[in-house]
Amino acid sequence: MSSFGSPVALAPPAPRPPAEILWACENGGTPHFPGDIATIYARRQSPFPRHLDAFRVAVREAQTRVWMLDGYLFLSDKDKGSTDDRILTILDWLHIDIVANDIKILTGDHQEVSTAALRLFKDRENDINKKLTRRGPLCSITVSTHLSRVFDIHDRFAVIDDELWHFGATVGGFHASVNAASRGWPAGATGAIEFFELAWSMSKGKT
């Protein structure tokens, strides 16, 4: 069993979605390349580039595991919202009724991200675990801002239950430029779980 695995599943795992590519755009994502310059321009000019709806839904409906690996997850593009806006959006994904109990975010250390902002994740963990209707293991939300530079990671990744997501830009698809994510890959079979565990182990003692 993986050292990060959840010992108890509250429901049989849902069938993994078929592999697909999703392009970030202002309607919440599309499986097709941007078809015209107006679509690209609208995305680039948006003051708050919209994340991928499909990823938000996947996180909110996760049954066991939500892992995110992105050295710049909490940082918005210049003049594209704020760090606080980004964190509040991610917290909304981790809603109070979330079933998943193993939530880990591995990112980089940036002066724009305050200790108070990071503390919101522990506050959300406490709120989730106070729910009288919660069943199964307590929820753990851990954020490490010490992604090792040894990894020199360019792309970004997430593991939702046993599904691997791969992002060309930010986890969740926030970037204003043309960017895409692919989903539907088996996290275990691709080695993504072991990769995340290795990255996480190198940040131990620094959280």
mmCIF file of C-alpha atoms in Angstrom:
data_model
loop_
_atom_site.group_PDB
_atom_site.id
_atom_site.type_symbol
_atom_site.label_atom_id
_atom_site.label_comp_id
_atom_site.label_asym_id
_atom_site.label_seq_id
_atom_site.Cartn_x
_atom_site.Cartn_y
_atom_site.Cartn_z
ATOM 1 C CA MET A 1 0.000 0.000 0.000
ATOM 2 C CA SER A 2 1.249 3.475 -0.806
ATOM 3 C CA SER A 3 2.460 5.425 2.187
ATOM 4 C CA PHE A 4 0.048 8.175 1.155
ATOM 5 C CA GLY A 5 -2.833 5.820 0.366
ATOM 6 C CA SER A 6 -6.173 6.078 2.112
ATOM 7 C CA PRO A 7 -6.851 2.938 4.183
ATOM 8 C CA VAL A 8 -10.626 3.172 3.880
ATOM 9 C CA ALA A 9 -12.636 4.063 0.799
ATOM 10 C CA LEU A 10 -16.133 5.373 1.401
ATOM 11 C CA ALA A 11 -17.418 4.187 -1.956
ATOM 12 C CA PRO A 12 -16.258 1.942 -4.782
ATOM 13 C CA PRO A 13 -13.928 3.915 -7.038
ATOM 14 C CA ALA A 14 -15.715 5.525 -9.949
ATOM 15 C CA PRO A 15 -14.649 4.427 -13.427
ATOM 16 C CA ARG A 16 -11.718 6.532 -14.573
ATOM 17 C CA PRO A 17 -12.747 8.941 -17.345
ATOM 18 C CA PRO A 18 -11.309 8.251 -20.796
ATOM 19 C CA ALA A 19 -8.138 10.128 -21.630
ATOM 20 C CA GLU A 20 -8.841 13.499 -23.201
ATOM 21 C CA ILE A 21 -7.289 16.896 -23.706
ATOM 22 C CA LEU A 22 -8.950 20.055 -22.444
ATOM 23 C CA TRP A 23 -8.064 23.565 -23.487
ATOM 24 C CA ALA A 24 -8.492 26.369 -20.969
ATOM 25 C CA CYS A 25 -10.882 29.043 -22.181
ATOM 26 C CA GLU A 26 -13.432 31.471 -20.830
ATOM 27 C CA ASN A 27 -16.339 29.019 -21.129
ATOM 28 C CA GLY A 28 -14.656 26.662 -18.662
ATOM 29 C CA GLY A 29 -12.743 24.413 -21.042
ATOM 30 C CA THR A 30 -13.135 22.679 -24.380
ATOM 31 C CA PRO A 31 -11.770 19.479 -25.975
ATOM 32 C CA HIS A 32 -11.008 21.399 -29.173
ATOM 33 C CA PHE A 33 -8.147 23.725 -30.034
ATOM 34 C CA PRO A 34 -9.095 27.431 -29.968
ATOM 35 C CA GLY A 35 -10.783 27.970 -33.312
ATOM 36 C CA ASP A 36 -10.452 31.707 -33.766
ATOM 37 C CA ILE A 37 -8.375 34.640 -32.643
ATOM 38 C CA ALA A 38 -11.313 36.162 -30.758
ATOM 39 C CA THR A 39 -11.379 33.194 -28.365
ATOM 40 C CA ILE A 40 -7.644 33.496 -27.739
ATOM 41 C CA TYR A 41 -7.927 37.256 -27.284
ATOM 42 C CA ALA A 42 -10.841 36.956 -24.834
ATOM 43 C CA ARG A 43 -8.811 34.568 -22.733
ATOM 44 C CA ARG A 44 -5.729 36.761 -22.785
ATOM 45 C CA GLN A 45 -7.671 39.899 -21.865
ATOM 46 C CA SER A 46 -9.698 38.382 -19.034
ATOM 47 C CA PRO A 47 -8.808 39.945 -15.648
ATOM 48 C CA PHE A 48 -9.623 36.623 -13.971
ATOM 49 C CA PRO A 49 -8.849 33.736 -16.369
ATOM 50 C CA ARG A 50 -11.323 30.971 -15.699
ATOM 51 C CA HIS A 51 -10.106 27.595 -14.484
ATOM 52 C CA LEU A 52 -11.143 24.271 -16.012
ATOM 53 C CA ASP A 53 -14.604 23.318 -14.831
ATOM 54 C CA ALA A 54 -13.830 19.617 -15.276
ATOM 55 C CA PHE A 55 -10.919 19.791 -12.856
ATOM 56 C CA ARG A 56 -12.965 21.650 -10.259
ATOM 57 C CA VAL A 57 -15.637 18.949 -10.478
ATOM 58 C CA ALA A 58 -13.043 16.161 -10.236
ATOM 59 C CA VAL A 59 -11.570 17.646 -7.055
ATOM 60 C CA ARG A 60 -14.942 18.272 -5.470
ATOM 61 C CA GLU A 61 -16.081 14.703 -6.196
ATOM 62 C CA ALA A 62 -12.837 12.956 -5.192
ATOM 63 C CA GLN A 63 -13.362 9.898 -3.009
ATOM 64 C CA THR A 64 -9.929 9.327 -1.475
ATOM 65 C CA ARG A 65 -7.040 11.424 -2.762
ATOM 66 C CA VAL A 66 -6.349 14.930 -4.074
ATOM 67 C CA TRP A 67 -2.671 15.654 -4.746
ATOM 68 C CA MET A 68 -1.425 18.744 -6.585
ATOM 69 C CA LEU A 69 2.142 19.399 -7.711
ATOM 70 C CA ASP A 70 2.774 22.901 -9.043
ATOM 71 C CA GLY A 71 5.616 25.175 -7.994
ATOM 72 C CA TYR A 72 3.557 28.291 -8.757
ATOM 73 C CA LEU A 73 0.046 27.128 -7.908
ATOM 74 C CA PHE A 74 -0.889 30.095 -5.720
ATOM 75 C CA LEU A 75 0.618 32.820 -7.923
ATOM 76 C CA SER A 76 -1.590 34.574 -10.452
ATOM 77 C CA ASP A 77 -0.346 36.005 -13.729
ATOM 78 C CA LYS A 78 0.642 39.662 -13.605
ATOM 79 C CA ASP A 79 -2.496 41.835 -13.431
ATOM 80 C CA LYS A 80 -4.690 38.700 -13.486
ATOM 81 C CA GLY A 81 -6.309 38.620 -10.070
ATOM 82 C CA SER A 82 -4.417 38.165 -6.836
ATOM 83 C CA THR A 83 -2.802 35.434 -4.800
ATOM 84 C CA ASP A 84 -5.695 35.636 -2.350
ATOM 85 C CA ASP A 85 -8.189 35.166 -5.200
ATOM 86 C CA ARG A 86 -6.333 32.056 -6.372
ATOM 87 C CA ILE A 87 -6.228 30.537 -2.885
ATOM 88 C CA LEU A 88 -9.918 31.221 -2.282
ATOM 89 C CA THR A 89 -10.785 29.512 -5.567
ATOM 90 C CA ILE A 90 -8.804 26.408 -4.605
ATOM 91 C CA LEU A 91 -10.402 26.400 -1.160
ATOM 92 C CA ASP A 92 -13.803 26.415 -2.865
ATOM 93 C CA TRP A 93 -12.838 23.177 -4.607
ATOM 94 C CA LEU A 94 -12.086 21.703 -1.165
ATOM 95 C CA HIS A 95 -15.633 22.262 0.024
ATOM 96 C CA ILE A 96 -16.819 21.365 3.489
ATOM 97 C CA ASP A 97 -18.588 18.184 2.337
ATOM 98 C CA ILE A 98 -15.649 16.767 0.380
ATOM 99 C CA VAL A 99 -15.306 12.992 0.786
ATOM 100 C CA ALA A 100 -11.581 12.666 0.015
ATOM 101 C CA ASN A 101 -9.458 12.545 3.148
ATOM 102 C CA ASP A 102 -5.903 12.661 1.728
ATOM 103 C CA ILE A 103 -5.293 16.148 0.333
ATOM 104 C CA LYS A 104 -1.750 17.327 -0.342
ATOM 105 C CA ILE A 105 -0.491 20.387 -2.186
ATOM 106 C CA LEU A 106 3.211 20.622 -3.041
ATOM 107 C CA THR A 107 4.273 24.013 -4.330
ATOM 108 C CA GLY A 108 7.063 26.561 -4.082
ATOM 109 C CA ASP A 109 7.866 29.200 -1.489
ATOM 110 C CA HIS A 110 6.909 32.705 -2.648
ATOM 111 C CA GLN A 111 6.835 35.917 -0.660
ATOM 112 C CA GLU A 112 3.468 36.817 -2.157
ATOM 113 C CA VAL A 113 1.872 33.924 -0.253
ATOM 114 C CA SER A 114 1.397 34.829 3.399
ATOM 115 C CA THR A 115 1.362 32.514 6.394
ATOM 116 C CA ALA A 116 -2.171 33.687 7.121
ATOM 117 C CA ALA A 117 -3.309 32.659 3.642
ATOM 118 C CA LEU A 118 -1.791 29.197 4.031
ATOM 119 C CA ARG A 119 -3.468 28.824 7.412
ATOM 120 C CA LEU A 120 -6.825 28.932 5.621
ATOM 121 C CA PHE A 121 -6.202 25.379 4.430
ATOM 122 C CA LYS A 122 -5.921 24.112 8.014
ATOM 123 C CA ASP A 123 -9.030 26.087 8.910
ATOM 124 C CA ARG A 124 -10.849 24.343 6.064
ATOM 125 C CA GLU A 125 -9.575 20.960 7.284
ATOM 126 C CA ASN A 126 -10.960 21.703 10.740
ATOM 127 C CA ASP A 127 -14.325 22.762 9.328
ATOM 128 C CA ILE A 128 -14.552 19.588 7.227
ATOM 129 C CA ASN A 129 -13.774 17.368 10.206
ATOM 130 C CA LYS A 130 -16.313 19.126 12.414
ATOM 131 C CA LYS A 131 -19.155 18.094 10.134
ATOM 132 C CA LEU A 132 -21.428 15.778 12.090
ATOM 133 C CA THR A 133 -22.318 13.901 8.921
ATOM 134 C CA ARG A 134 -18.721 13.048 8.016
ATOM 135 C CA ARG A 135 -17.989 9.338 7.734
ATOM 136 C CA GLY A 136 -14.726 7.426 7.505
ATOM 137 C CA PRO A 137 -11.214 8.804 8.144
ATOM 138 C CA LEU A 138 -10.676 12.392 9.150
ATOM 139 C CA CYS A 139 -9.674 14.704 6.338
ATOM 140 C CA SER A 140 -6.064 15.867 6.213
ATOM 141 C CA ILE A 141 -5.131 18.924 4.143
ATOM 142 C CA THR A 142 -1.387 19.547 4.036
ATOM 143 C CA VAL A 143 0.372 22.271 2.063
ATOM 144 C CA SER A 144 4.132 22.169 1.577
ATOM 145 C CA THR A 145 5.785 25.227 0.040
ATOM 146 C CA HIS A 146 9.168 23.507 -0.217
ATOM 147 C CA LEU A 147 9.099 21.809 -3.587
ATOM 148 C CA SER A 148 12.704 20.713 -4.064
ATOM 149 C CA ARG A 149 14.627 22.538 -6.774
ATOM 150 C CA VAL A 150 16.298 19.207 -7.521
ATOM 151 C CA PHE A 151 13.174 18.208 -9.440
ATOM 152 C CA ASP A 152 13.377 21.199 -11.805
ATOM 153 C CA ILE A 153 9.758 20.579 -12.805
ATOM 154 C CA HIS A 154 8.367 22.503 -15.772
ATOM 155 C CA ASP A 155 4.926 20.943 -16.231
ATOM 156 C CA ARG A 156 2.423 20.541 -13.402
ATOM 157 C CA PHE A 157 0.478 17.512 -12.250
ATOM 158 C CA ALA A 158 -2.410 16.377 -10.080
ATOM 159 C CA VAL A 159 -3.622 12.980 -8.912
ATOM 160 C CA ILE A 160 -7.334 12.677 -8.157
ATOM 161 C CA ASP A 161 -8.066 9.234 -6.677
ATOM 162 C CA ASP A 162 -6.244 7.082 -9.286
ATOM 163 C CA GLU A 163 -6.500 9.552 -12.157
ATOM 164 C CA LEU A 164 -3.449 11.487 -13.338
ATOM 165 C CA TRP A 165 -3.931 14.998 -14.689
ATOM 166 C CA HIS A 166 -1.115 16.674 -16.640
ATOM 167 C CA PHE A 167 -1.054 20.445 -17.097
ATOM 168 C CA GLY A 168 1.059 22.431 -19.520
ATOM 169 C CA ALA A 169 0.563 25.494 -17.328
ATOM 170 C CA THR A 170 -1.041 25.768 -13.885
ATOM 171 C CA VAL A 171 -2.834 22.975 -12.075
ATOM 172 C CA GLY A 172 -6.486 23.781 -12.669
ATOM 173 C CA GLY A 173 -5.853 25.661 -15.923
ATOM 174 C CA PHE A 174 -5.718 29.267 -14.709
ATOM 175 C CA HIS A 175 -3.135 30.574 -17.193
ATOM 176 C CA ALA A 176 -4.228 33.286 -19.623
ATOM 177 C CA SER A 177 -2.153 32.063 -22.568
ATOM 178 C CA VAL A 178 -3.213 29.135 -24.766
ATOM 179 C CA ASN A 179 -2.677 26.066 -22.581
ATOM 180 C CA ALA A 180 -4.106 22.611 -22.132
ATOM 181 C CA ALA A 181 -4.476 19.761 -19.661
ATOM 182 C CA SER A 182 -4.844 16.063 -20.286
ATOM 183 C CA ARG A 183 -6.691 13.667 -18.002
ATOM 184 C CA GLY A 184 -7.767 10.068 -17.712
ATOM 185 C CA TRP A 185 -4.318 8.491 -17.225
ATOM 186 C CA PRO A 186 -3.875 5.739 -14.583
ATOM 187 C CA ALA A 187 -1.868 7.304 -11.766
ATOM 188 C CA GLY A 188 -0.605 3.993 -10.451
ATOM 189 C CA ALA A 189 0.405 2.447 -13.767
ATOM 190 C CA THR A 190 2.195 5.596 -14.965
ATOM 191 C CA GLY A 191 4.296 5.895 -11.798
ATOM 192 C CA ALA A 192 2.691 9.221 -10.886
ATOM 193 C CA ILE A 193 1.963 8.143 -7.313
ATOM 194 C CA GLU A 194 5.559 7.124 -6.659
ATOM 195 C CA PHE A 195 6.795 10.316 -8.328
ATOM 196 C CA PHE A 196 4.640 12.478 -6.087
ATOM 197 C CA GLU A 197 5.727 10.542 -3.006
ATOM 198 C CA LEU A 198 9.382 11.075 -3.942
ATOM 199 C CA ALA A 199 8.821 14.808 -4.425
ATOM 200 C CA TRP A 200 6.919 15.009 -1.148
ATOM 201 C CA SER A 201 9.553 13.070 0.792
ATOM 202 C CA MET A 202 12.186 15.605 -0.284
ATOM 203 C CA SER A 203 10.114 18.373 1.290
ATOM 204 C CA LYS A 204 9.723 16.645 4.656
ATOM 205 C CA GLY A 205 10.801 18.635 7.646
ATOM 206 C CA LYS A 206 10.297 21.883 5.753
ATOM 207 C CA THR A 207 6.508 22.295 5.906
#
